[in-house]
Short mmCIF file of C-alpha atoms in Angstrom, two decimals:
data_model
loop_
_atom_site.label_atom_id
_atom_site.label_comp_id
_atom_site.label_asym_id
_atom_site.label_seq_id
_atom_site.Cartn_x
_atom_site.Cartn_y
_atom_site.Cartn_z
CA MET A 345 3.39 38.08 54.00
CA ASP A 346 5.62 40.10 51.65
CA ASP A 347 6.10 37.32 49.13
CA PHE A 348 4.99 33.78 48.50
CA SER A 349 8.10 32.05 49.80
CA ALA A 350 6.06 30.91 52.82
CA LEU A 351 3.71 28.96 50.53
CA GLY A 352 6.58 27.10 48.87
CA ASP A 353 8.45 26.52 52.12
CA ASN A 354 5.30 25.34 53.92
CA LEU A 355 4.37 22.99 51.08
CA LYS A 356 7.86 21.48 50.96
CA ASN A 357 8.08 21.13 54.76
CA THR A 358 4.63 19.52 54.92
CA ARG A 359 5.45 17.13 52.09
CA ASN A 360 8.72 16.15 53.74
CA LYS A 361 7.10 15.69 57.17
CA MET A 362 4.50 13.43 55.58
CA GLY A 363 7.22 11.49 53.74
CA LEU A 364 5.64 12.15 50.35
CA SER A 365 7.26 12.56 46.95
CA LEU A 366 6.15 15.27 44.54
CA SER A 367 4.50 12.54 42.46
CA GLU A 368 2.48 11.34 45.44
CA VAL A 369 1.37 14.89 46.29
CA ALA A 370 0.45 15.45 42.63
CA SER A 371 -1.73 12.34 42.72
CA MET A 372 -3.39 13.38 45.99
CA THR A 373 -4.07 16.96 44.91
CA ASP A 374 -4.65 16.71 41.15
CA VAL A 375 -1.97 19.41 40.73
CA SER A 376 0.88 18.59 38.37
CA LYS A 377 4.27 17.58 39.73
CA ALA A 378 5.86 20.40 37.71
CA MET A 379 3.52 23.01 39.23
CA LEU A 380 4.12 21.68 42.76
CA SER A 381 7.87 21.86 42.20
CA GLN A 382 7.61 25.45 40.91
CA ILE A 383 5.51 26.43 43.95
CA GLU A 384 8.03 24.85 46.33
CA ARG A 385 10.83 26.84 44.67
CA SER A 386 8.69 30.05 44.80
CA GLU A 387 8.90 30.28 41.01
CA SER A 388 5.13 30.25 40.48
CA MET A 389 2.11 31.57 42.35
CA PRO A 390 -0.87 29.30 41.82
CA THR A 391 -4.51 30.34 41.55
CA ILE A 392 -6.81 30.19 44.56
CA ALA A 393 -8.34 27.02 43.12
CA THR A 394 -4.91 25.36 42.97
CA VAL A 395 -4.06 26.33 46.56
CA TRP A 396 -7.42 24.89 47.69
CA LYS A 397 -6.69 21.66 45.75
CA ILE A 398 -3.36 21.33 47.53
CA ALA A 399 -4.85 22.05 50.96
CA ASN A 400 -7.77 19.67 50.42
CA GLY A 401 -5.59 16.92 48.92
CA LEU A 402 -3.20 17.08 51.86
CA ARG A 403 -6.13 17.41 54.29
CA MET A 404 -4.81 20.61 55.79
CA LYS A 405 -6.08 24.11 56.34
CA LEU A 406 -5.45 26.69 53.63
CA GLU A 407 -3.91 29.06 56.18
CA THR A 408 -1.31 26.46 57.13
CA LEU A 409 0.03 26.64 53.58
CA LEU A 410 0.02 30.44 53.50
CA ASP A 411 1.09 31.38 57.03
CA SER A 412 4.45 33.11 57.30
CA SER A 413 4.05 33.95 60.98
CA SER A 414 5.15 31.90 63.94
CA LYS A 415 3.47 34.26 66.43
CA LEU A 416 0.28 33.46 68.28
CA HIS A 417 -0.92 37.07 67.87
CA ASP A 418 -0.07 39.53 65.19
CA VAL A 419 -1.52 42.45 63.29
CA ARG A 420 -2.14 41.83 59.62
CA SER A 421 -2.89 44.43 56.99
CA ILE A 422 -3.74 43.83 53.37
CA ASP A 423 -1.27 46.62 52.62
CA ASP A 424 1.49 44.19 53.63
CA MET A 425 0.13 41.19 51.71
CA ILE A 426 0.04 39.96 48.16
CA PRO A 427 -3.42 38.55 47.43
CA LEU A 428 -4.26 35.25 45.86
CA LYS A 429 -5.87 36.06 42.51
CA ASP A 430 -8.22 34.11 40.30
CA ASP A 431 -10.81 34.70 37.58
CA ASP A 432 -8.24 36.68 35.55
CA GLY A 433 -7.55 38.97 38.51
CA ARG A 434 -11.22 39.79 39.13
CA ILE A 435 -11.14 38.21 42.60
CA LEU A 436 -8.44 38.99 45.14
CA ILE A 437 -8.34 37.09 48.43
CA TYR A 438 -6.23 38.11 51.41
CA SER A 439 -5.78 35.63 54.24
CA ILE A 440 -6.10 38.04 57.17
CA SER A 441 -6.62 35.70 60.08
CA PRO A 442 -4.88 32.34 60.28
CA PHE A 443 -6.72 29.16 61.11
CA SER A 444 -7.24 28.88 64.83
CA PRO A 445 -7.68 25.43 66.37
CA THR A 446 -9.47 27.10 69.27
CA SER A 447 -12.12 28.83 67.17
CA GLY A 448 -11.95 26.47 64.19
CA THR A 449 -12.06 29.39 61.74
CA GLU A 450 -10.01 31.27 59.21
CA VAL A 451 -10.89 34.71 57.84
CA PHE A 452 -10.38 36.26 54.41
CA TYR A 453 -10.75 39.77 53.00
CA GLY A 454 -11.97 39.66 49.44
CA ILE A 455 -12.27 42.12 46.60
CA LEU A 456 -14.62 41.12 43.80
CA LYS A 457 -13.86 43.30 40.79
CA PRO A 458 -16.60 44.13 38.26
CA GLY A 459 -17.11 41.09 36.05
CA CYS A 460 -16.03 38.62 38.75
CA ASN A 461 -17.57 35.18 38.32
CA TYR A 462 -15.67 32.86 40.64
CA SER A 463 -16.89 29.33 41.38
CA LYS A 464 -15.84 27.05 44.21
CA SER A 465 -17.08 23.49 44.18
CA ASN A 466 -16.67 23.01 47.94
CA HIS A 467 -14.32 23.14 50.87
CA LYS A 468 -13.88 19.50 51.82
CA ASN A 469 -12.47 20.18 55.28
CA SER A 470 -14.92 22.88 56.35
CA SER A 471 -18.53 22.98 57.46
CA THR A 472 -19.89 26.50 56.94
CA GLU A 473 -18.92 29.69 55.23
CA GLN A 474 -20.07 33.12 56.33
CA LEU A 475 -20.00 35.96 53.84
CA PHE A 476 -20.36 39.62 54.85
CA VAL A 477 -20.65 42.31 52.16
CA PHE A 478 -19.12 45.61 53.31
CA GLN A 479 -19.12 47.55 50.04
CA GLY A 480 -20.86 47.21 46.69
CA GLU A 481 -23.23 44.47 45.64
CA MET A 482 -22.85 40.89 44.51
CA LYS A 483 -24.73 37.73 43.67
CA LEU A 484 -24.04 34.52 45.51
CA ILE A 485 -25.18 31.29 43.90
CA VAL A 486 -25.33 28.34 46.29
CA ASP A 487 -26.24 25.16 44.46
CA LYS A 488 -28.96 26.47 42.13
CA ASN A 489 -30.26 29.30 44.34
CA THR A 490 -29.23 32.90 43.61
CA TYR A 491 -29.02 35.49 46.38
CA HIS A 492 -28.56 39.23 45.76
CA LEU A 493 -26.44 40.74 48.53
CA LYS A 494 -25.66 44.41 49.03
CA ALA A 495 -23.47 46.27 51.51
CA GLY A 496 -24.55 45.42 55.04
CA SER A 497 -25.73 41.92 54.11
CA ALA A 498 -24.53 38.66 55.56
CA PHE A 499 -25.11 35.10 54.42
CA THR A 500 -24.18 31.75 55.97
CA PHE A 501 -24.19 28.54 53.96
CA ASP A 502 -22.89 24.98 53.94
CA SER A 503 -19.39 25.23 52.46
CA GLN A 504 -19.80 21.73 51.00
CA ASP A 505 -22.32 23.18 48.52
CA ASP A 506 -21.14 24.44 45.14
CA HIS A 507 -21.02 28.23 45.26
CA THR A 508 -20.23 31.13 42.95
CA TYR A 509 -19.38 34.75 43.70
CA ILE A 510 -20.54 37.19 41.00
CA ASN A 511 -20.06 40.94 40.73
CA SER A 512 -22.05 42.20 37.76
CA GLY A 513 -21.90 45.80 38.98
CA ASP A 514 -19.59 48.66 38.06
CA THR A 515 -17.71 48.94 41.38
CA ASP A 516 -15.69 46.60 43.55
CA ALA A 517 -17.54 44.48 46.09
CA ILE A 518 -15.61 44.19 49.35
CA VAL A 519 -16.36 41.05 51.35
CA HIS A 520 -15.29 39.34 54.54
CA ILE A 521 -15.36 35.54 54.42
CA THR A 522 -15.14 33.32 57.48
CA VAL A 523 -14.64 29.60 56.88
CA ASN A 524 -15.58 27.37 59.81
CA TYR A 525 -14.08 23.95 60.35
CA GLU A 526 -15.54 21.15 62.42
#
């Protein structure tokens, strides 16, 4: 995706197909009507947390909101994408594999910059999350348990649990995240 016009177009198309007003979507997602309108007009790029709120509130997959491809198969490179950013730019998430109804998964490439401390309360529509650390080190807090993960580590957890990604090191942590849906 070269720009975020797909997000705005997909949100507007979904809202229209569901017969919802901006006010109704705002109520369902806890995202302001003004912000939703700006997203639909591609005037604003929301944080990851806001995109998740929209997806969860509309009971749809995150990838459905972000997908700009109508192909069944395609090659995706982070070089051709603009990441979702949060935590003041210390976490960058690239949606590299769209949700597949056959596999029930979607895949993300993540870069956790030094100082990253990103919390996610849960993914309401998913069941498990698998995290693979390819470079660097990070801490993963799931509920109140802290796990230290280094390159070559993998961790699977219930995505309904509160979780936090932390990079307290001096170099980027590169991660692969697979979200599984029931």
